[in-house]
């Protein structure tokens, strides 16, 4: 998990065109801005055509199409969010249909189960992703590394991503789609309106998951606009299949 903090405001995207101009509305994506790689996520989302909001209060969640929970320190994020009840508010919006993308620490906070949760005891998390994770499962800061991954099912060319004090996904259930593997473990997963990764795609400039997330957010926003019920699929079945391969692989 990265200890990097945003040191300045991310580039702001321009507003959509005026009413009647025919310009498509930009997706409005929040980035939880308590700690971690906030600026890097915002910059990437802006480059992909989104308007971004630095989210620090529950009321800022109401007008969002999606939310990114960035990498950083899961314990620091949970502690800073606690006085405002921010993480339960994220869960409420998730259950109401908002898409959420968590990287590294964000994956931990979205996980239903954490194998070594002692440091987070007594603090709210978001939950909703039916996986078990282990904090710092790929090693401490000095053991951080980059790896080249394929991310399915689009079969785009492999690209490098950064594992920085990254969590390991130890198990999933049948309702969780595994998008990428590394070393025999899932490292990118999707379940319903949740997308999550063990690594930091924003650090190496890999926008594959961010593009996928913007599609998810647009779909959720369209469903809400049409008044259709949007429900988060939470599986409680048997653990999903494990990769038969070592190293990175595509599913």
PDB file of C-alpha atoms in Angstrom:
ATOM      1  CA  UNK A   1       0.000   0.000   0.000  1.00  0.00           C
ATOM      2  CA  UNK A   2       1.440   3.271  -1.044  1.00  0.00           C
ATOM      3  CA  UNK A   3       2.324   5.892   1.494  1.00  0.00           C
ATOM      4  CA  UNK A   4       2.193   8.574  -1.205  1.00  0.00           C
ATOM      5  CA  UNK A   5      -0.030  11.580  -0.598  1.00  0.00           C
ATOM      6  CA  UNK A   6      -1.375  14.010  -3.112  1.00  0.00           C
ATOM      7  CA  UNK A   7       0.760  17.112  -2.788  1.00  0.00           C
ATOM      8  CA  UNK A   8      -1.324  19.435  -4.953  1.00  0.00           C
ATOM      9  CA  UNK A   9      -4.673  19.662  -6.666  1.00  0.00           C
ATOM     10  CA  UNK A  10      -5.261  17.252  -9.496  1.00  0.00           C
ATOM     11  CA  UNK A  11      -6.032  18.663 -12.877  1.00  0.00           C
ATOM     12  CA  UNK A  12      -9.717  19.550 -13.061  1.00  0.00           C
ATOM     13  CA  UNK A  13     -11.759  18.524 -16.068  1.00  0.00           C
ATOM     14  CA  UNK A  14     -13.900  21.032 -17.855  1.00  0.00           C
ATOM     15  CA  UNK A  15     -17.621  21.091 -17.266  1.00  0.00           C
ATOM     16  CA  UNK A  16     -19.927  19.498 -19.824  1.00  0.00           C
ATOM     17  CA  UNK A  17     -21.358  21.682 -22.530  1.00  0.00           C
ATOM     18  CA  UNK A  18     -24.315  23.953 -21.789  1.00  0.00           C
ATOM     19  CA  UNK A  19     -27.865  22.604 -21.982  1.00  0.00           C
ATOM     20  CA  UNK A  20     -28.930  22.093 -25.566  1.00  0.00           C
ATOM     21  CA  UNK A  21     -25.358  22.084 -26.855  1.00  0.00           C
ATOM     22  CA  UNK A  22     -25.463  18.377 -27.643  1.00  0.00           C
ATOM     23  CA  UNK A  23     -22.301  17.761 -25.623  1.00  0.00           C
ATOM     24  CA  UNK A  24     -22.511  14.487 -23.670  1.00  0.00           C
ATOM     25  CA  UNK A  25     -22.509  14.742 -19.909  1.00  0.00           C
ATOM     26  CA  UNK A  26     -19.258  13.687 -18.325  1.00  0.00           C
ATOM     27  CA  UNK A  27     -19.377  10.962 -15.666  1.00  0.00           C
ATOM     28  CA  UNK A  28     -18.919  12.473 -12.210  1.00  0.00           C
ATOM     29  CA  UNK A  29     -16.458  10.348 -10.263  1.00  0.00           C
ATOM     30  CA  UNK A  30     -15.356  10.903  -6.685  1.00  0.00           C
ATOM     31  CA  UNK A  31     -11.971   9.910  -5.290  1.00  0.00           C
ATOM     32  CA  UNK A  32     -11.882   9.330  -1.539  1.00  0.00           C
ATOM     33  CA  UNK A  33      -9.372  12.002  -0.570  1.00  0.00           C
ATOM     34  CA  UNK A  34      -8.358  11.252   3.001  1.00  0.00           C
ATOM     35  CA  UNK A  35      -4.955   9.719   2.255  1.00  0.00           C
ATOM     36  CA  UNK A  36      -3.144   7.881  -0.520  1.00  0.00           C
ATOM     37  CA  UNK A  37      -2.744   8.160  -4.302  1.00  0.00           C
ATOM     38  CA  UNK A  38      -5.561  10.678  -4.793  1.00  0.00           C
ATOM     39  CA  UNK A  39      -4.012  12.972  -7.410  1.00  0.00           C
ATOM     40  CA  UNK A  40      -2.852  10.088  -9.603  1.00  0.00           C
ATOM     41  CA  UNK A  41      -6.372   8.633  -9.807  1.00  0.00           C
ATOM     42  CA  UNK A  42      -7.944  12.019 -10.486  1.00  0.00           C
ATOM     43  CA  UNK A  43      -5.463  12.823 -13.235  1.00  0.00           C
ATOM     44  CA  UNK A  44      -6.120   9.501 -14.968  1.00  0.00           C
ATOM     45  CA  UNK A  45      -9.910   9.885 -14.735  1.00  0.00           C
ATOM     46  CA  UNK A  46      -9.714  13.411 -16.157  1.00  0.00           C
ATOM     47  CA  UNK A  47      -7.638  12.157 -19.086  1.00  0.00           C
ATOM     48  CA  UNK A  48     -10.375   9.591 -19.750  1.00  0.00           C
ATOM     49  CA  UNK A  49     -13.070  12.284 -19.846  1.00  0.00           C
ATOM     50  CA  UNK A  50     -14.543  12.281 -16.339  1.00  0.00           C
ATOM     51  CA  UNK A  51     -15.264  15.130 -13.939  1.00  0.00           C
ATOM     52  CA  UNK A  52     -13.693  14.357 -10.568  1.00  0.00           C
ATOM     53  CA  UNK A  53     -14.445  15.321  -6.977  1.00  0.00           C
ATOM     54  CA  UNK A  54     -12.152  14.985  -3.957  1.00  0.00           C
ATOM     55  CA  UNK A  55     -14.495  13.314  -1.463  1.00  0.00           C
ATOM     56  CA  UNK A  56     -13.992  14.027   2.250  1.00  0.00           C
ATOM     57  CA  UNK A  57     -17.584  14.246   3.542  1.00  0.00           C
ATOM     58  CA  UNK A  58     -20.599  11.910   3.259  1.00  0.00           C
ATOM     59  CA  UNK A  59     -22.815  14.526   1.587  1.00  0.00           C
ATOM     60  CA  UNK A  60     -20.407  14.678  -1.364  1.00  0.00           C
ATOM     61  CA  UNK A  61     -21.380  11.129  -2.319  1.00  0.00           C
ATOM     62  CA  UNK A  62     -24.932  11.977  -3.334  1.00  0.00           C
ATOM     63  CA  UNK A  63     -24.306  13.292  -6.851  1.00  0.00           C
ATOM     64  CA  UNK A  64     -21.621  10.815  -7.892  1.00  0.00           C
ATOM     65  CA  UNK A  65     -21.785   8.189 -10.632  1.00  0.00           C
ATOM     66  CA  UNK A  66     -18.886   6.300  -9.075  1.00  0.00           C
ATOM     67  CA  UNK A  67     -16.216   6.433  -6.358  1.00  0.00           C
ATOM     68  CA  UNK A  68     -12.557   5.396  -6.318  1.00  0.00           C
ATOM     69  CA  UNK A  69     -11.114   4.276  -2.980  1.00  0.00           C
ATOM     70  CA  UNK A  70      -7.375   4.685  -3.581  1.00  0.00           C
ATOM     71  CA  UNK A  71      -4.339   2.872  -2.331  1.00  0.00           C
ATOM     72  CA  UNK A  72      -2.637   4.248   0.747  1.00  0.00           C
ATOM     73  CA  UNK A  73      -2.862   2.953   4.310  1.00  0.00           C
ATOM     74  CA  UNK A  74      -6.101   1.121   5.060  1.00  0.00           C
ATOM     75  CA  UNK A  75      -5.747   1.835   8.774  1.00  0.00           C
ATOM     76  CA  UNK A  76      -5.148   5.558   8.190  1.00  0.00           C
ATOM     77  CA  UNK A  77      -8.126   5.829   5.828  1.00  0.00           C
ATOM     78  CA  UNK A  78     -10.414   3.986   8.272  1.00  0.00           C
ATOM     79  CA  UNK A  79      -9.308   6.169  11.200  1.00  0.00           C
ATOM     80  CA  UNK A  80      -9.707   9.438   9.294  1.00  0.00           C
ATOM     81  CA  UNK A  81     -13.123   8.408   7.945  1.00  0.00           C
ATOM     82  CA  UNK A  82     -14.515   7.253  11.296  1.00  0.00           C
ATOM     83  CA  UNK A  83     -15.560  10.596  12.868  1.00  0.00           C
ATOM     84  CA  UNK A  84     -17.724  11.445   9.828  1.00  0.00           C
ATOM     85  CA  UNK A  85     -19.200   7.993   9.310  1.00  0.00           C
ATOM     86  CA  UNK A  86     -17.826   8.201   5.792  1.00  0.00           C
ATOM     87  CA  UNK A  87     -17.266   4.505   5.044  1.00  0.00           C
ATOM     88  CA  UNK A  88     -20.795   3.421   6.089  1.00  0.00           C
ATOM     89  CA  UNK A  89     -22.082   6.239   3.857  1.00  0.00           C
ATOM     90  CA  UNK A  90     -20.064   4.804   0.957  1.00  0.00           C
ATOM     91  CA  UNK A  91     -21.615   1.383   1.609  1.00  0.00           C
ATOM     92  CA  UNK A  92     -25.106   2.884   1.588  1.00  0.00           C
ATOM     93  CA  UNK A  93     -24.455   4.518  -1.792  1.00  0.00           C
ATOM     94  CA  UNK A  94     -22.920   1.285  -3.088  1.00  0.00           C
ATOM     95  CA  UNK A  95     -26.031  -0.645  -2.091  1.00  0.00           C
ATOM     96  CA  UNK A  96     -28.150   2.028  -3.795  1.00  0.00           C
ATOM     97  CA  UNK A  97     -26.309   1.455  -7.094  1.00  0.00           C
ATOM     98  CA  UNK A  98     -23.167   3.586  -7.154  1.00  0.00           C
ATOM     99  CA  UNK A  99     -20.112   1.904  -8.700  1.00  0.00           C
ATOM    100  CA  UNK A 100     -16.975   1.668  -6.531  1.00  0.00           C
ATOM    101  CA  UNK A 101     -13.365   0.916  -7.568  1.00  0.00           C
ATOM    102  CA  UNK A 102     -10.822   0.067  -4.876  1.00  0.00           C
ATOM    103  CA  UNK A 103      -7.065  -0.284  -5.360  1.00  0.00           C
ATOM    104  CA  UNK A 104      -4.697  -1.772  -2.784  1.00  0.00           C
ATOM    105  CA  UNK A 105      -5.973  -0.263   0.494  1.00  0.00           C
ATOM    106  CA  UNK A 106      -9.311   0.274  -1.249  1.00  0.00           C
ATOM    107  CA  UNK A 107      -9.504  -3.472  -1.935  1.00  0.00           C
ATOM    108  CA  UNK A 108      -8.922  -4.154   1.769  1.00  0.00           C
ATOM    109  CA  UNK A 109     -11.687  -1.774   2.832  1.00  0.00           C
ATOM    110  CA  UNK A 110     -14.116  -3.309   0.310  1.00  0.00           C
ATOM    111  CA  UNK A 111     -13.373  -6.915   1.347  1.00  0.00           C
ATOM    112  CA  UNK A 112     -15.969  -8.778   3.376  1.00  0.00           C
ATOM    113  CA  UNK A 113     -13.221 -10.684   5.191  1.00  0.00           C
ATOM    114  CA  UNK A 114      -9.663  -9.722   6.195  1.00  0.00           C
ATOM    115  CA  UNK A 115      -7.376 -12.492   7.406  1.00  0.00           C
ATOM    116  CA  UNK A 116      -5.321 -10.172   9.612  1.00  0.00           C
ATOM    117  CA  UNK A 117      -7.859  -7.527  10.604  1.00  0.00           C
ATOM    118  CA  UNK A 118      -6.472  -6.710  14.054  1.00  0.00           C
ATOM    119  CA  UNK A 119      -5.191  -3.259  13.013  1.00  0.00           C
ATOM    120  CA  UNK A 120      -8.669  -2.363  11.737  1.00  0.00           C
ATOM    121  CA  UNK A 121     -10.546  -3.667  14.769  1.00  0.00           C
ATOM    122  CA  UNK A 122     -13.190  -1.245  15.968  1.00  0.00           C
ATOM    123  CA  UNK A 123     -13.264   0.734  12.725  1.00  0.00           C
ATOM    124  CA  UNK A 124     -15.904   0.675   9.999  1.00  0.00           C
ATOM    125  CA  UNK A 125     -15.039  -0.708   6.595  1.00  0.00           C
ATOM    126  CA  UNK A 126     -17.095  -0.652   3.392  1.00  0.00           C
ATOM    127  CA  UNK A 127     -17.452  -4.356   2.574  1.00  0.00           C
ATOM    128  CA  UNK A 128     -19.613  -5.780  -0.180  1.00  0.00           C
ATOM    129  CA  UNK A 129     -16.861  -7.688  -2.024  1.00  0.00           C
ATOM    130  CA  UNK A 130     -17.084 -11.388  -1.207  1.00  0.00           C
ATOM    131  CA  UNK A 131     -13.373 -12.118  -0.863  1.00  0.00           C
ATOM    132  CA  UNK A 132     -10.826 -12.711   1.877  1.00  0.00           C
ATOM    133  CA  UNK A 133      -7.717 -10.531   1.764  1.00  0.00           C
ATOM    134  CA  UNK A 134      -4.499 -10.371   3.747  1.00  0.00           C
ATOM    135  CA  UNK A 135      -2.930  -6.962   4.334  1.00  0.00           C
ATOM    136  CA  UNK A 136       0.658  -6.545   3.041  1.00  0.00           C
ATOM    137  CA  UNK A 137       0.426 -10.085   1.686  1.00  0.00           C
ATOM    138  CA  UNK A 138       3.033  -9.403  -0.998  1.00  0.00           C
ATOM    139  CA  UNK A 139       5.528  -7.999   1.502  1.00  0.00           C
ATOM    140  CA  UNK A 140       6.511  -4.741   3.136  1.00  0.00           C
ATOM    141  CA  UNK A 141       7.566  -1.492   1.466  1.00  0.00           C
ATOM    142  CA  UNK A 142      11.070  -2.687   0.492  1.00  0.00           C
ATOM    143  CA  UNK A 143       9.545  -5.719  -1.211  1.00  0.00           C
ATOM    144  CA  UNK A 144       7.360  -3.649  -3.540  1.00  0.00           C
ATOM    145  CA  UNK A 145       7.681  -4.527  -7.223  1.00  0.00           C
ATOM    146  CA  UNK A 146       6.237  -4.122 -10.698  1.00  0.00           C
ATOM    147  CA  UNK A 147       4.747  -6.973 -12.735  1.00  0.00           C
ATOM    148  CA  UNK A 148       3.350  -7.193 -16.263  1.00  0.00           C
ATOM    149  CA  UNK A 149      -0.260  -8.370 -16.305  1.00  0.00           C
ATOM    150  CA  UNK A 150      -2.942  -9.243 -18.764  1.00  0.00           C
ATOM    151  CA  UNK A 151      -6.419  -8.184 -17.663  1.00  0.00           C
ATOM    152  CA  UNK A 152      -9.348 -10.098 -19.126  1.00  0.00           C
ATOM    153  CA  UNK A 153     -11.587 -10.649 -20.867  1.00  0.00           C
ATOM    154  CA  UNK A 154     -10.591  -7.949 -23.386  1.00  0.00           C
ATOM    155  CA  UNK A 155      -7.178  -9.497 -24.086  1.00  0.00           C
ATOM    156  CA  UNK A 156      -5.401  -6.195 -24.388  1.00  0.00           C
ATOM    157  CA  UNK A 157      -1.581  -6.319 -24.466  1.00  0.00           C
ATOM    158  CA  UNK A 158       0.042  -6.924 -21.063  1.00  0.00           C
ATOM    159  CA  UNK A 159       1.144  -3.789 -19.222  1.00  0.00           C
ATOM    160  CA  UNK A 160       3.174  -3.144 -16.052  1.00  0.00           C
ATOM    161  CA  UNK A 161       1.454  -2.425 -12.739  1.00  0.00           C
ATOM    162  CA  UNK A 162       2.871  -1.605  -9.294  1.00  0.00           C
ATOM    163  CA  UNK A 163       2.477  -3.798  -6.199  1.00  0.00           C
ATOM    164  CA  UNK A 164       3.274  -1.547  -3.208  1.00  0.00           C
ATOM    165  CA  UNK A 165       2.756  -3.274   0.150  1.00  0.00           C
ATOM    166  CA  UNK A 166      -0.058  -4.972  -1.715  1.00  0.00           C
ATOM    167  CA  UNK A 167      -2.779  -7.166  -0.205  1.00  0.00           C
ATOM    168  CA  UNK A 168      -3.220 -10.775  -1.304  1.00  0.00           C
ATOM    169  CA  UNK A 169      -6.690 -12.048  -2.217  1.00  0.00           C
ATOM    170  CA  UNK A 170      -6.714 -15.410  -0.465  1.00  0.00           C
ATOM    171  CA  UNK A 171     -10.107 -16.649  -1.639  1.00  0.00           C
ATOM    172  CA  UNK A 172     -13.150 -15.633  -3.631  1.00  0.00           C
ATOM    173  CA  UNK A 173     -16.635 -17.029  -4.124  1.00  0.00           C
ATOM    174  CA  UNK A 174     -18.400 -18.076  -7.306  1.00  0.00           C
ATOM    175  CA  UNK A 175     -20.058 -14.665  -7.640  1.00  0.00           C
ATOM    176  CA  UNK A 176     -16.702 -12.881  -8.004  1.00  0.00           C
ATOM    177  CA  UNK A 177     -15.251 -12.548 -11.504  1.00  0.00           C
ATOM    178  CA  UNK A 178     -11.452 -12.788 -11.569  1.00  0.00           C
ATOM    179  CA  UNK A 179      -9.963 -10.468 -14.176  1.00  0.00           C
ATOM    180  CA  UNK A 180      -6.243 -11.061 -13.563  1.00  0.00           C
ATOM    181  CA  UNK A 181      -3.961 -13.443 -11.688  1.00  0.00           C
ATOM    182  CA  UNK A 182      -0.445 -13.167 -10.326  1.00  0.00           C
ATOM    183  CA  UNK A 183       1.499 -15.923  -8.585  1.00  0.00           C
ATOM    184  CA  UNK A 184      -1.568 -18.149  -8.348  1.00  0.00           C
ATOM    185  CA  UNK A 185      -3.750 -15.502  -6.662  1.00  0.00           C
ATOM    186  CA  UNK A 186      -6.436 -13.210  -8.094  1.00  0.00           C
ATOM    187  CA  UNK A 187      -5.191  -9.619  -8.265  1.00  0.00           C
ATOM    188  CA  UNK A 188      -8.092  -7.909 -10.065  1.00  0.00           C
ATOM    189  CA  UNK A 189     -11.737  -8.823  -9.453  1.00  0.00           C
ATOM    190  CA  UNK A 190     -15.238  -7.613 -10.137  1.00  0.00           C
ATOM    191  CA  UNK A 191     -18.508  -8.307  -8.343  1.00  0.00           C
ATOM    192  CA  UNK A 192     -21.635  -6.412  -9.293  1.00  0.00           C
ATOM    193  CA  UNK A 193     -20.870  -2.690  -9.034  1.00  0.00           C
ATOM    194  CA  UNK A 194     -17.503  -3.283  -7.349  1.00  0.00           C
ATOM    195  CA  UNK A 195     -14.145  -3.375  -9.141  1.00  0.00           C
ATOM    196  CA  UNK A 196     -10.996  -3.968  -7.102  1.00  0.00           C
ATOM    197  CA  UNK A 197      -7.290  -4.636  -7.544  1.00  0.00           C
ATOM    198  CA  UNK A 198      -4.370  -5.565  -5.314  1.00  0.00           C
ATOM    199  CA  UNK A 199      -2.057  -3.285  -7.287  1.00  0.00           C
ATOM    200  CA  UNK A 200      -1.738   0.396  -8.248  1.00  0.00           C
ATOM    201  CA  UNK A 201      -2.588   0.856 -11.949  1.00  0.00           C
ATOM    202  CA  UNK A 202      -2.481   4.644 -11.579  1.00  0.00           C
ATOM    203  CA  UNK A 203       1.209   4.638 -10.578  1.00  0.00           C
ATOM    204  CA  UNK A 204       2.357   3.114 -13.879  1.00  0.00           C
ATOM    205  CA  UNK A 205      -0.226   4.898 -16.036  1.00  0.00           C
ATOM    206  CA  UNK A 206      -2.211   1.737 -16.827  1.00  0.00           C
ATOM    207  CA  UNK A 207      -5.765   2.916 -17.571  1.00  0.00           C
ATOM    208  CA  UNK A 208      -7.380  -0.437 -18.410  1.00  0.00           C
ATOM    209  CA  UNK A 209      -9.269  -0.794 -15.128  1.00  0.00           C
ATOM    210  CA  UNK A 210     -10.165   2.898 -15.003  1.00  0.00           C
ATOM    211  CA  UNK A 211     -11.762   2.605 -18.455  1.00  0.00           C
ATOM    212  CA  UNK A 212     -13.676  -0.447 -17.317  1.00  0.00           C
ATOM    213  CA  UNK A 213     -14.766   1.387 -14.173  1.00  0.00           C
ATOM    214  CA  UNK A 214     -16.086   4.379 -16.127  1.00  0.00           C
ATOM    215  CA  UNK A 215     -18.218   1.973 -18.160  1.00  0.00           C
ATOM    216  CA  UNK A 216     -19.559   0.486 -14.919  1.00  0.00           C
ATOM    217  CA  UNK A 217     -20.307   3.949 -13.522  1.00  0.00           C
ATOM    218  CA  UNK A 218     -22.103   5.003 -16.715  1.00  0.00           C
ATOM    219  CA  UNK A 219     -24.231   1.854 -16.586  1.00  0.00           C
ATOM    220  CA  UNK A 220     -25.147   2.465 -12.944  1.00  0.00           C
ATOM    221  CA  UNK A 221     -26.009   6.099 -13.646  1.00  0.00           C
ATOM    222  CA  UNK A 222     -28.209   5.133 -16.603  1.00  0.00           C
ATOM    223  CA  UNK A 223     -30.074   2.569 -14.511  1.00  0.00           C
ATOM    224  CA  UNK A 224     -30.739   5.136 -11.805  1.00  0.00           C
ATOM    225  CA  UNK A 225     -31.894   7.708 -14.357  1.00  0.00           C
ATOM    226  CA  UNK A 226     -34.405   5.219 -15.743  1.00  0.00           C
ATOM    227  CA  UNK A 227     -35.625   4.363 -12.260  1.00  0.00           C
ATOM    228  CA  UNK A 228     -34.506   0.759 -12.574  1.00  0.00           C
ATOM    229  CA  UNK A 229     -33.535  -0.996  -9.348  1.00  0.00           C
ATOM    230  CA  UNK A 230     -29.785  -1.538  -9.090  1.00  0.00           C
ATOM    231  CA  UNK A 231     -28.752  -4.243  -6.687  1.00  0.00           C
ATOM    232  CA  UNK A 232     -25.294  -5.333  -5.646  1.00  0.00           C
ATOM    233  CA  UNK A 233     -24.780  -9.034  -6.269  1.00  0.00           C
ATOM    234  CA  UNK A 234     -23.286 -10.474  -3.098  1.00  0.00           C
ATOM    235  CA  UNK A 235     -22.458 -14.135  -3.516  1.00  0.00           C
ATOM    236  CA  UNK A 236     -22.264 -16.490  -0.575  1.00  0.00           C
ATOM    237  CA  UNK A 237     -21.449 -19.673  -2.440  1.00  0.00           C
ATOM    238  CA  UNK A 238     -18.432 -21.957  -2.540  1.00  0.00           C
ATOM    239  CA  UNK A 239     -14.976 -20.499  -3.223  1.00  0.00           C
ATOM    240  CA  UNK A 240     -14.300 -19.761  -6.860  1.00  0.00           C
ATOM    241  CA  UNK A 241     -11.695 -21.627  -8.910  1.00  0.00           C
ATOM    242  CA  UNK A 242      -8.004 -20.969  -8.342  1.00  0.00           C
ATOM    243  CA  UNK A 243      -5.556 -20.323 -11.144  1.00  0.00           C
ATOM    244  CA  UNK A 244      -3.753 -23.487 -12.250  1.00  0.00           C
ATOM    245  CA  UNK A 245      -0.755 -21.367 -13.283  1.00  0.00           C
ATOM    246  CA  UNK A 246       1.997 -19.518 -11.461  1.00  0.00           C
ATOM    247  CA  UNK A 247       2.915 -15.982 -12.457  1.00  0.00           C
ATOM    248  CA  UNK A 248       0.426 -13.766 -14.210  1.00  0.00           C
ATOM    249  CA  UNK A 249      -2.388 -15.173 -16.304  1.00  0.00           C
ATOM    250  CA  UNK A 250      -5.557 -14.078 -18.011  1.00  0.00           C
ATOM    251  CA  UNK A 251      -8.993 -15.330 -17.256  1.00  0.00           C
TER     252      UNK A 251
END
